[in-house]
XYZ file of C-alpha atoms in Angstrom:
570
model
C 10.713 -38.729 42.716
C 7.832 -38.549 39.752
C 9.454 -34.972 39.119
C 12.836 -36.115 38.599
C 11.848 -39.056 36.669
C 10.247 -36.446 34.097
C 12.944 -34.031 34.115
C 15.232 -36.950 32.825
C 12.822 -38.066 30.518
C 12.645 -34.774 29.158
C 16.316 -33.904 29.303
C 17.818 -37.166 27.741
C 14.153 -36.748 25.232
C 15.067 -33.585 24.045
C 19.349 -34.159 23.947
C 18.500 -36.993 21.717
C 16.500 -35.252 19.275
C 19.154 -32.532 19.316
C 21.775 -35.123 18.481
C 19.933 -36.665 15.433
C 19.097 -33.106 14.233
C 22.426 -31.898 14.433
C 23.994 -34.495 13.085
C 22.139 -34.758 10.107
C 22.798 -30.942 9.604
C 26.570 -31.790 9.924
C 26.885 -29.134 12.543
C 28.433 -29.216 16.031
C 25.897 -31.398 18.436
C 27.409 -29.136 21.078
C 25.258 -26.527 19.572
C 22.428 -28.695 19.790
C 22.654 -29.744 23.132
C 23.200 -25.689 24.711
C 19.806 -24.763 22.574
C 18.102 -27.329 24.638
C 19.583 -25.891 27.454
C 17.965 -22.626 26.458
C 14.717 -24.226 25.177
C 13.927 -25.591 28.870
C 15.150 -23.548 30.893
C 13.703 -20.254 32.753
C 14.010 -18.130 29.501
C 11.435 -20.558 27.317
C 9.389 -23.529 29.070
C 11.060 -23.384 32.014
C 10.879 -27.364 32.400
C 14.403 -27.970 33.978
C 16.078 -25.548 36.890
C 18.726 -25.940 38.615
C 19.170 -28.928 40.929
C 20.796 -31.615 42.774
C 20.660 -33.851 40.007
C 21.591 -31.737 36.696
C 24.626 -30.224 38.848
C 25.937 -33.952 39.964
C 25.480 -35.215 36.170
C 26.554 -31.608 34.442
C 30.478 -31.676 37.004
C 30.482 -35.511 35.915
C 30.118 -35.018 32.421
C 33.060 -32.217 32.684
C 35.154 -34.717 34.688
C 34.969 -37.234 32.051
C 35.110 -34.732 29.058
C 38.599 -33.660 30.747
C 39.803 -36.882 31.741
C 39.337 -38.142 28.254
C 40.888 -35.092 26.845
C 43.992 -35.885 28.664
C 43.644 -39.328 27.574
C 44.134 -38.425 24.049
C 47.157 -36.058 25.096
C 50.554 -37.515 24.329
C 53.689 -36.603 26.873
C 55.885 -38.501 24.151
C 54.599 -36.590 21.102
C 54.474 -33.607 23.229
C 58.322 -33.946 24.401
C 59.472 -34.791 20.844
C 58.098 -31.462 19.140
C 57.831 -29.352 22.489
C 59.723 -26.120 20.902
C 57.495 -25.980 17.995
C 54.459 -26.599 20.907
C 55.513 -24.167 22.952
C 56.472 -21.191 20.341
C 53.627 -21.592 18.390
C 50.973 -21.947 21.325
C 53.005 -19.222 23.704
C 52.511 -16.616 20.988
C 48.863 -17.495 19.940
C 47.423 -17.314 23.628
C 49.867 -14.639 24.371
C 48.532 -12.354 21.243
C 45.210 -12.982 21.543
C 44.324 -13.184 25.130
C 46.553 -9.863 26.242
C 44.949 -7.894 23.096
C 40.986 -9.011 24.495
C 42.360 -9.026 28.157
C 43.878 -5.448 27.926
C 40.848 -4.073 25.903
C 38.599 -5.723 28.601
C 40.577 -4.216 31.463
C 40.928 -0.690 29.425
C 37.288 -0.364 29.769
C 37.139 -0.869 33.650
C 35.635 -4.335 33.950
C 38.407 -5.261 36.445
C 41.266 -7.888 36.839
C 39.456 -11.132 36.790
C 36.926 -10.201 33.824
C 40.059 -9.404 31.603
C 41.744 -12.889 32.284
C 38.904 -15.001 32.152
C 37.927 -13.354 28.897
C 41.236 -13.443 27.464
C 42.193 -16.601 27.921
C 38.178 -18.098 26.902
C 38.398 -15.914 23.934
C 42.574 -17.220 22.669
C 40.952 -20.839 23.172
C 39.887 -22.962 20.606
C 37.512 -26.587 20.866
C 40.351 -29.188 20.829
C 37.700 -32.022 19.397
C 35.662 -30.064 16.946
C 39.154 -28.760 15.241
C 40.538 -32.274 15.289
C 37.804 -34.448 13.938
C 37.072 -31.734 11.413
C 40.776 -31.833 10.192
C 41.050 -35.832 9.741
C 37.757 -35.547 7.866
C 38.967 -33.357 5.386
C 42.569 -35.064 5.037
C 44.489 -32.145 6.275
C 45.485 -33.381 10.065
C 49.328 -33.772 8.365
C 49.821 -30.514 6.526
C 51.543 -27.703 8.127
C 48.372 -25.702 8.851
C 47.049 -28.814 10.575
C 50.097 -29.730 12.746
C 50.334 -25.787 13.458
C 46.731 -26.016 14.598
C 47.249 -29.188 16.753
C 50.297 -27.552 18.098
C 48.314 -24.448 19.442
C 45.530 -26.612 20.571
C 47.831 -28.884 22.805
C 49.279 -25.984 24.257
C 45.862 -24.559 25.372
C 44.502 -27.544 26.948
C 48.265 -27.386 28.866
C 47.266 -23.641 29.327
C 44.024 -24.873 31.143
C 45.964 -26.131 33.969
C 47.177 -22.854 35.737
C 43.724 -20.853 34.713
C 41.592 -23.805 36.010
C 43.745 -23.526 39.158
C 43.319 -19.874 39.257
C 39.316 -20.172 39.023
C 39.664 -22.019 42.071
C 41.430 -19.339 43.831
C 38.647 -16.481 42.502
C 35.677 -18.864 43.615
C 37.249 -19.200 47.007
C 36.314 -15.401 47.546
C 38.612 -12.036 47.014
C 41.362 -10.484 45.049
C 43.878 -13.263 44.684
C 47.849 -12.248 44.760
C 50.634 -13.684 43.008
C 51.523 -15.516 46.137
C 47.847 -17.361 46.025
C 48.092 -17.921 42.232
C 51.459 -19.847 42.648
C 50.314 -21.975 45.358
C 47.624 -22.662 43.523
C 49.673 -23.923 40.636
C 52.434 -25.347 43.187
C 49.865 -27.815 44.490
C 48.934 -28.747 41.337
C 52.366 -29.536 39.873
C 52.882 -31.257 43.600
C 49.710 -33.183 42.501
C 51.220 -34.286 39.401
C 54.589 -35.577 40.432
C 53.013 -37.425 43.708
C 50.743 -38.472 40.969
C 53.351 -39.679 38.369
C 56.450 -41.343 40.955
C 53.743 -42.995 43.191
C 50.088 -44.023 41.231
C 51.460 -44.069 37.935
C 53.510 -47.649 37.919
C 50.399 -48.814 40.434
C 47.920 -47.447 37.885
C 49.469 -48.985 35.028
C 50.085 -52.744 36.060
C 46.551 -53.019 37.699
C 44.703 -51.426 35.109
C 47.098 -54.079 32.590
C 45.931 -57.009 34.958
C 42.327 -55.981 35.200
C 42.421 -56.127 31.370
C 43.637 -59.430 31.036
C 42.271 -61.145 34.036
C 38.806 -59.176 34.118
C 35.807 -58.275 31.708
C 35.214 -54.998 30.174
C 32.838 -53.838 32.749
C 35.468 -54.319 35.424
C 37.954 -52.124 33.305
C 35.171 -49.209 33.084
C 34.299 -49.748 37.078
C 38.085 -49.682 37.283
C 38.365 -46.176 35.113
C 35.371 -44.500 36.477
C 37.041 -44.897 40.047
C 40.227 -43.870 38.600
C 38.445 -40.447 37.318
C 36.245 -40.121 40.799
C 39.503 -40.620 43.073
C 41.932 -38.339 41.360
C 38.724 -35.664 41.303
C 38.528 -36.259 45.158
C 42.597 -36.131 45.326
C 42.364 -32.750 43.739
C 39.711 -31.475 46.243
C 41.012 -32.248 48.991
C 44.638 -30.363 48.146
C 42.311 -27.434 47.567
C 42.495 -27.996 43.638
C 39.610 -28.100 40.763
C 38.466 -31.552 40.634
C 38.103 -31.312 36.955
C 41.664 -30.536 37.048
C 42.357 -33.897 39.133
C 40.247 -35.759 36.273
C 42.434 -34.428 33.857
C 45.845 -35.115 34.961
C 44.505 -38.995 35.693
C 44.066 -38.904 31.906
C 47.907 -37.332 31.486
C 48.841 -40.481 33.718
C 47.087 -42.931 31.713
C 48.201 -41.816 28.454
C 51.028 -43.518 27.751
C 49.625 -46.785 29.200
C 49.017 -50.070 27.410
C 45.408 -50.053 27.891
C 44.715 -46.546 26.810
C 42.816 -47.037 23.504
C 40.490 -49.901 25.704
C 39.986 -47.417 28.091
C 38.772 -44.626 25.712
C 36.494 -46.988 23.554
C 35.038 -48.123 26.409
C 34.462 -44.665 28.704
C 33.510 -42.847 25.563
C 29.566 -43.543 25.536
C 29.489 -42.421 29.000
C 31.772 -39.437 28.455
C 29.335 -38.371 25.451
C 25.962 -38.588 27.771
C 27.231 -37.133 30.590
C 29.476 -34.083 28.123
C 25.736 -33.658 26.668
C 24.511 -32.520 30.115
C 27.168 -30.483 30.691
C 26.687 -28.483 27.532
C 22.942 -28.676 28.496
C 23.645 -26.884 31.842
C 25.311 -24.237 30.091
C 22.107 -23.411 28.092
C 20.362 -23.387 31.201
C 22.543 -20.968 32.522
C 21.968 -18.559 29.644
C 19.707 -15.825 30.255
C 18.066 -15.006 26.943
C 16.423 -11.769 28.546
C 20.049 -10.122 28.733
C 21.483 -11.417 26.130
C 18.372 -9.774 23.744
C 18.701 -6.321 25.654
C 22.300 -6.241 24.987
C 22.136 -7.343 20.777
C 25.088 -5.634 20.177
C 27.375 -7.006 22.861
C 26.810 -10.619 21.363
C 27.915 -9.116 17.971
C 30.924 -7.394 18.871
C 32.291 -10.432 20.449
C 31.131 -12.482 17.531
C 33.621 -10.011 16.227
C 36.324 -10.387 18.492
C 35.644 -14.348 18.544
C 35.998 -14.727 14.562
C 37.553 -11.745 12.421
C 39.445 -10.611 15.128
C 40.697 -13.702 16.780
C 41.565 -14.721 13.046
C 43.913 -11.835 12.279
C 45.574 -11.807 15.972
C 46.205 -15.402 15.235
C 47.563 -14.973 11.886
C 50.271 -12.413 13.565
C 51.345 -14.725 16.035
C 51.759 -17.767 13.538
C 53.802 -15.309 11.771
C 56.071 -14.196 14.531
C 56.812 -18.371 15.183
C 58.224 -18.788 11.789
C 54.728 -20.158 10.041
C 54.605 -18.813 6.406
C 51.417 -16.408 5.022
C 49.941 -19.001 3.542
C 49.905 -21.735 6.599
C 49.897 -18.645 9.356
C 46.262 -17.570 7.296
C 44.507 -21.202 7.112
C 46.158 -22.192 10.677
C 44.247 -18.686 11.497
C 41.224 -19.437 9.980
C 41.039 -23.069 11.619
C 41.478 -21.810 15.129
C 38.909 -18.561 14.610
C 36.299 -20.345 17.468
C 35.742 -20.661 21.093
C 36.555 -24.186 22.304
C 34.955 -26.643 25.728
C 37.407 -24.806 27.767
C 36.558 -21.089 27.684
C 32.744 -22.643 27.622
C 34.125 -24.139 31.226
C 35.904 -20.986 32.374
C 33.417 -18.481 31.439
C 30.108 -21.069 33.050
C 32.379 -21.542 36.156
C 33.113 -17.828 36.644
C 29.508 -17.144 36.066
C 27.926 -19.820 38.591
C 30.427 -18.486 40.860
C 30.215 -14.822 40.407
C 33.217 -13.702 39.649
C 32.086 -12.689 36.473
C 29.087 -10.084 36.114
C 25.792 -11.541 33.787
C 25.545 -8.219 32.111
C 29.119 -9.396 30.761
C 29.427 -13.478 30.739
C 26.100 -14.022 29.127
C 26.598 -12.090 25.899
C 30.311 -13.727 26.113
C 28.834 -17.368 26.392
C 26.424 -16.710 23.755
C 28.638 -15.731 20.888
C 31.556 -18.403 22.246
C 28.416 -20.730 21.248
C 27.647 -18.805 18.132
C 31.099 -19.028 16.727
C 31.850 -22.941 17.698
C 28.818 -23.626 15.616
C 31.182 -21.445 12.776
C 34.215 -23.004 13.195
C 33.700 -26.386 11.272
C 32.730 -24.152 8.310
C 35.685 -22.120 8.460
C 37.563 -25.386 9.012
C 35.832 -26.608 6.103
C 36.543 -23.998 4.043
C 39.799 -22.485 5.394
C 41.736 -23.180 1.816
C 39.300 -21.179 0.092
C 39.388 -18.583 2.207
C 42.910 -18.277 2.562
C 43.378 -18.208 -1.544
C 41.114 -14.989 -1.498
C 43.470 -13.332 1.710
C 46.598 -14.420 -0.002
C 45.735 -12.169 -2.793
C 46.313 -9.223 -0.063
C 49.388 -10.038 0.929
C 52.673 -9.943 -0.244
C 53.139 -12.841 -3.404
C 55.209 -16.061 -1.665
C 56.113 -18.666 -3.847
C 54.243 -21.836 -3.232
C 55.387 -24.176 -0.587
C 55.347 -27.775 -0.773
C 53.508 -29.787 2.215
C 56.627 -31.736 3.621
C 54.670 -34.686 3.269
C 54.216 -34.083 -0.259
C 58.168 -33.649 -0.491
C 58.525 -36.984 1.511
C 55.790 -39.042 -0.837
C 57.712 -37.733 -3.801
C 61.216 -38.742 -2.329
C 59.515 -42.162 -1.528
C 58.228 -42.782 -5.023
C 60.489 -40.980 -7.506
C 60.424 -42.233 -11.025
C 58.433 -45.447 -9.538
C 55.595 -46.912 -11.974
C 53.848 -49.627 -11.426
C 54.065 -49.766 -7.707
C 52.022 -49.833 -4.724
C 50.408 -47.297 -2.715
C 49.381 -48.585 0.405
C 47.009 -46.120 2.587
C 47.567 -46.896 6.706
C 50.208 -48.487 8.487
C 48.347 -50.488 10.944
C 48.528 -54.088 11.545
C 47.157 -54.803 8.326
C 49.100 -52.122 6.143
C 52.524 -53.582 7.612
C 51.543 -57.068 6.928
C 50.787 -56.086 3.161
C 54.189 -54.065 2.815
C 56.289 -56.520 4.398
C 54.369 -59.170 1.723
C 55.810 -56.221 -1.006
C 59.316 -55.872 0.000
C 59.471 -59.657 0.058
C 58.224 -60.249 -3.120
C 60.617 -57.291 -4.361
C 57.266 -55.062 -5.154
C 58.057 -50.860 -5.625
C 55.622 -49.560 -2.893
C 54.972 -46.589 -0.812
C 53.410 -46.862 2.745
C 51.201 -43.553 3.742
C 50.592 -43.174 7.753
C 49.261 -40.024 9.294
C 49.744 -41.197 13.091
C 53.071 -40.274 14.124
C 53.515 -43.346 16.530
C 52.358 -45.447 14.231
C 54.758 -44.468 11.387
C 57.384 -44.679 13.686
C 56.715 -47.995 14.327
C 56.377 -49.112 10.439
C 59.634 -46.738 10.333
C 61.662 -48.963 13.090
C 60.185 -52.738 10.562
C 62.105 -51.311 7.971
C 59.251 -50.910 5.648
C 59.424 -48.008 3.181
C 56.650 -45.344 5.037
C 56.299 -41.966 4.809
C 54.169 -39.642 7.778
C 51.131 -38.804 5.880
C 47.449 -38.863 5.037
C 46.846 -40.744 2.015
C 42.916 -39.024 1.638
C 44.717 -35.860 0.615
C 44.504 -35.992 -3.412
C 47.757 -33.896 -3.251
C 50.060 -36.697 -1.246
C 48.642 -39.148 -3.449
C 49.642 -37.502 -6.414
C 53.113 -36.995 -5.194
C 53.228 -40.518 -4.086
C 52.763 -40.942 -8.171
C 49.119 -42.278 -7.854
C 48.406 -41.925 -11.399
C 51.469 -44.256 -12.399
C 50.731 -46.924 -9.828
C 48.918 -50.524 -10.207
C 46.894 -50.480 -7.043
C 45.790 -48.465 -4.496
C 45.284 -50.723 -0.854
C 43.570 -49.383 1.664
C 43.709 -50.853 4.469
C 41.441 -48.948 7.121
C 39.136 -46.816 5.003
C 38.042 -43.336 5.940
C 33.978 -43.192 5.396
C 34.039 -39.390 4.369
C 36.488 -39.315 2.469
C 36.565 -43.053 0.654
C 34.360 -42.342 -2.310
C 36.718 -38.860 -2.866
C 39.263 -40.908 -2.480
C 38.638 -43.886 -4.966
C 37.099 -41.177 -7.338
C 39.803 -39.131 -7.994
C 42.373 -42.367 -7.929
C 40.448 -44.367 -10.992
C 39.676 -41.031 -12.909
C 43.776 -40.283 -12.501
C 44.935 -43.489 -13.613
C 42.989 -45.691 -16.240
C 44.575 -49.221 -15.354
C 45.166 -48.562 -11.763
C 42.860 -51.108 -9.254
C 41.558 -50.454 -6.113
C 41.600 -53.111 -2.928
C 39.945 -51.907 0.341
C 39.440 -53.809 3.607
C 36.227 -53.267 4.060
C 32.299 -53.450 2.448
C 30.505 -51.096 -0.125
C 28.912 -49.126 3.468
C 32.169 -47.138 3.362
C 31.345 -45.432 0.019
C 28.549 -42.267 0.928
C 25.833 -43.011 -1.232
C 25.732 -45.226 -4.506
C 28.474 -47.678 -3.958
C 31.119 -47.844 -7.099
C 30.422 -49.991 -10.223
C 33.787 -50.355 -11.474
C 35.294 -53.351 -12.030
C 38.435 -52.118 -11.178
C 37.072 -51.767 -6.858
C 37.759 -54.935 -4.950
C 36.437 -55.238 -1.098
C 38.008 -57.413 1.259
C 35.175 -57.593 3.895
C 36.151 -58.611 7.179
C 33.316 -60.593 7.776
C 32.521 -62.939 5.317
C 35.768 -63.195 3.630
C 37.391 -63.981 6.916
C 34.460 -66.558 7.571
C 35.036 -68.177 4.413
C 39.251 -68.577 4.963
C 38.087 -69.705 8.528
C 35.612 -72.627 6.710
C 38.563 -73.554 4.080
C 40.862 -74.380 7.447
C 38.241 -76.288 8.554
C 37.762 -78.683 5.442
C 41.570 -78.661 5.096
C 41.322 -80.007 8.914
C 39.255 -82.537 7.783
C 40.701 -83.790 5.178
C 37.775 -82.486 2.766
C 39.136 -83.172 -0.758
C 40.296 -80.074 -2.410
C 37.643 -80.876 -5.274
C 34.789 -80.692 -3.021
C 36.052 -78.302 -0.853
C 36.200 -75.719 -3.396
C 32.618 -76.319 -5.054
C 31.087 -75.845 -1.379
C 33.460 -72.581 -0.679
C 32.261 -71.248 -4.472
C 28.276 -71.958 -3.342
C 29.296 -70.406 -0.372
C 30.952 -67.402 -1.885
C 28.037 -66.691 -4.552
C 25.440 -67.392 -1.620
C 27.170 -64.742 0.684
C 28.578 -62.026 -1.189
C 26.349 -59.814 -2.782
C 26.237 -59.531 -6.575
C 26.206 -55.608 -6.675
C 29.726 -55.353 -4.822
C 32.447 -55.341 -7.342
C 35.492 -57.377 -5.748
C 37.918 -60.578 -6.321
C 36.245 -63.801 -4.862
C-alpha cells in the first residue's frame, strides 16, 4: 500500500510540474507528460514500472480521451459536408499511409508493421491542430476547414484499424474474412447502439440534468463510458472503440456541452497517465543505439508527410496555396498513431527494434506541429515561390464579409453569434442600425442565419475578415465572447485602422495579455459587477427607491466597484 501511495505521489508530482512547465513554454503538455514517462521509468530512475494500477488509470484515461473525442464529433456537420470529408481525408490517408506502408513492407518488416506504420504515420493530433487553429484565427479559412476535414476523417479512420489491432493482439495472421468481422461487429455495435440506447440515452441523461446535480450527470457519464467499453468487450471489440462510439451517440444530444465541461478535468488527469505510460514504455537504450532510425522518421513524419500531403490536397481540388499550409498544418503524428503504435508494442505485434524509434519521433514531431501550425503562412509564402505563380484567392469568408458590408460606413461589427451577439443584432436591425454579424461555429451561424439577422460564417480575430467586413469604416466593434489570445491583436489592429471607431467587449481588462489598453475609446461590459449593479437598480425600482436616491447610491456603487484603470462606459 505505502508503495503505491508514493508512486502516485510521484506520478501526479511530477505530471504537474510537467504541465506548468509546458505550459508556460507554450508547447504541447503531451510532450511533457511522455518525458516524465521516460524520466521514471526503467531507462532513468526507474521509480514507476509497470503495474496494476498505472495500466487501470493509463486504458481509463484512453477511454475518456476517445469518448470525449467523439463527443466533439458532429454526425450533422459531418453529413452536411461528407463529400468534401471524404475526398479530402480518403486521399490524405490513402497517399501517405500506402507510400510509408509500401516502403515499410518493401524492406521486409512484414504485413502488420506496414499498416500500423502507415496509418500512425498519415495521422495527425485532432486537439493540438484544432486549438492551435482557433488561437491563431484561422479555424474558418480554407486551409483550416481542409485540415478539420482530414482530421475528422482520421478519427473515422480509427474505427476499422482499432478493430483490426484487436484482431492482431488476439494472436496470428489475420485474413480478410477476420478483418471484416471485426469491422461487422463494430458497425453491428453501432446501429444496436443508435436504434436501441440512443433515444434511452438521451431522455435520461436530459432528466438527470434537470432533476439531478452535476455529480449525478458525471456518475451518469462515467457509467455511460464504462458500459459501452464493457459492450465492446464482450462482442470481441476494443473497448476504447466502445468509449468512442458512446461519444458518437451523445453528440447530438441536448446535454452534450454539460457533459464535456463537466468530464473534461477527469479526461485531462487520466489522458496525462496515458501519455505517461507511453514514456514508460519507451526504451531509451534502443532508441540511442539506433540515432538514425529516430531521424529518418522525423523525416518521414515532417518533410515527407508534408509533401505527400500537399499531393493529395491537390488531387481533391485544394489550390497550391491552401494544399501547402493545409500540408504544413497536418505535418505531425496525432493521439491515435501514439495509441496504435503503444498498443501494437505492449502487444507484440510490432518489433521494439522498430516501434520505439517510431514512438519517439511521433513524439518529437507533435511537439513540432504547433510551430508549423504557427507558422504555416510563412512557410507556405517561401514554397509558393517554387511553384507555379496562382493568382491570389480570396478566403470565402472574406468574399462573404465583403458581400455583407459593401459600401457600409458607420455600421456595426459584431464578433460572435451567441446568445449575447443575437440579442445585440436583433437590438440593430430594430433600431434600423447597418451591421455585420461574424460567427465561426457553423451551428451557431446557422442558427443566427434561420433569426433573420444579417451573419456571415466567420472568425472575426482574423485581421483579414475584419477588414473585408470594412472595419476601418465602422463605429464600433462588439465583442461579445472575447478570445484571450487573440483580444489585444484584435483591439490593436481595430483602433490603429480606424481613428473614431470604439470598442465594447463583454468582459474585464484580464482578457487583454499583458498591460491592459488605455484608450478611451475600450469599453468593458463585465459580467460581474455590471450585472450586479442592473440586478441592485431592479431592486430599488422594486422598492420604490426614488430615482434621485437611487442613482447617487448606484454612482457610489459604480466608482466603489469598478476600477479606475479600466477604460469603459459606467
Amino acid at each position: 500500500m505505502e508503495n503505491l501511495f508514493f508512486a502516485s505521489l510521484v506520478l501526479f508530482a511530477s505530471a504537474l510540474l510537467a504541465g506548468i512547465v509546458f505550459h508556460r513554454l507554450k508547447l504541447p503538455t503531451i510532450l511533457g507528460y511522455i518525458l516524465v514517462g521516460i524520466a521514471l521509468g526503467s531507462s532513468f530512475a526507474d521509480l514507476l514500472g509497470d503495474g496494476p494500477m498505472l495500466e487501470f488509470v493509463a486504458e481509463a484515461g484512453v477511454l475518456l480521451l476517445l469518448f470525449m473525442v467523439g463527443l466533439e464529433f458532429s454526425l450533422t456537420e459531418f453529413w452536411s459536408d461528407r463529400r468534401k470529408i471524404l475526398v479530402a481525408g480518403g486521399l490524405q490517408g490513402g497517399v501517405v499511409g500506402s507510400a510509408v506502408g509500401l516502403g515499410v513492407w518493401m524492406i521486409g518488416w512484414g504485413v502488420a508493421p506496414a499498416i500500423l506504420l502507415g496509418a500512425s504515420a498519415a495521422m495527425s493530433s485532432t486537439a493540438l491542430t484544432a486549438k492551435q487553429l482557433v488561437d491563431q484565427g484561422e479555424i474558418t479559412t480554407r486551409h483550416g476547414r481542409s485540415a478539420i476535414s482530414v482530421l475528422i476523417f482520421q478519427d473515422l479512420a480509427a474505427i476499422p484499424l482499432l478493430a483490426l489491432l484487436a484482431v492482431w493482439q488476439m494472436g496470428g495472421e489475420p485474413s480478410f474474412i477476420d478483418i471484416a468481422g471485426e469491422v461487422g461487429k463494430v458497425i453491428a455495435l453501432f446501429a444496436a447502439a443508435l436504434l436501441l440506447a440512443r433515444p434511452i440515452l438521451h431522455h435520461g441523461l436530459l432528466f438527470i440534468y434537470r432533476n439531478g446535480n452535476a455529480e449525478v450527470l458525471v456518475l451518469a457519464a462515467l457509467t455511460i463510458v464504462a458500459l459501452s467499453a464493457e459492450a465492446a468487450h464482450l462482442a470481441g471489440a476494443s473497448a476504447a472503440l466502445g468509449a468512442f462510439l458512446a461519444g458518437l451517440l451523445l453528440g447530438e444530444s441536448d446535454v452534450r456541452h454539460r457533459i464535456e465541461e463537466d468530464l473534461r478535468p477527469f479526461r485531462d488527469v487520466f489522458a496525462s497517465v496515458f501519455f505517461v505510460s507511453i514514456g514508460l514504455q519507451l526504451d531509451v537504450s534502443q532508441v540511442m543505439s539506433a540515432p538514425t532510425s529516430v531521424l529518418v522518421w522525423i523525416a518521414i513524419l515532417v518533410p515527407a508527410k508534408c509533401t505527400l500531403n500537399f499531393v493529395a490536397l491537390r488531387l481533391s481540388g485544394s489550390s497550391s496555396r491552401d494544399a501547402l499550409q493545409t500540408g504544413l498544418i497536418l505535418a505531425h503524428g496525432g493521439e491515435f498513431g501514439l495509441l496504435l503504435v503503444s498498443g501494437a508494442l505492449s502487444a507484440a505485434v510490432l518489433p521494439a527494434e522498430i516501434g520505439q524509434p517510431f514512438l519517439v519521433a511521433l513524439v518529437i514531431s507533435m511537439g513540432l506541429g504547433p510551430l508549423l501550425i504557427r507558422a504555416n503562412e510563412q512557410i507556405a509564402s517561401r514554397l509558393a515561390s517554387l511553384l507555379p505563380k496562382q493568382k491570389g484567392i480570396e478566403q470565402e469568408e472574406e468574399r462573404c464579409a465583403a458581400q455583407q458590408a459593401q459600401a457600409m460606413k458607420g455600421h456595426l461589427i459584431i464578433c460572435g453569434a451567441g446568445p449575447i451577439g443575437r440579442t445585440v443584432a436583433r437590438a440593430g436591425v430594430l433600431a434600423q442600425l447597418p451591421l455585420v454579424l461574424i460567427e465561426p461555429d457553423l451551428a451557431t451561424f446557422r442558427s443566427a442565419k434561420k433569426m433573420g439577422l444579417p451573419v456571415v460564417l466567420g472568425d472575426p480575430n482574423r485581421l483579414a475578415t475584419l477588414e473585408a467586413a470594412r472595419a476601418q469604416y465602422s463605429d464600433m466593434l462588439v465583442m461579445t465572447d472575447p478570445n484571450p489570445s487573440n483580444f489585444r491583436r484584435v483591439i490593436d489592429w481595430y483602433l490603429s485602422q480606424n481613428a473614431g471607431g470604439r470598442v465594447v467587449a463583454y468582459g474585464t481588462r484580464e482578457f487583454a495579455n499583458g498591460t491592459p489598453p488605455q484608450d478611451d475609446r475600450v469599453c468593458f461590459f463585465d459580467p460581474d459587477t455590471d450585472i450586479g449593479i442592473e440586478f441592485v437598480s431592479l431592486v430599488f425600482k422594486l422598492k420604490s427607491l426614488s430615482d434621485e436616491l437611487a442613482d447617487d447610491i448606484l454612482h457610489r456603487l459604480r466608482a466603489e466597484i469598478l476600477d479606475p484603470v479600466r477604460r469603459r462606459v459606467v
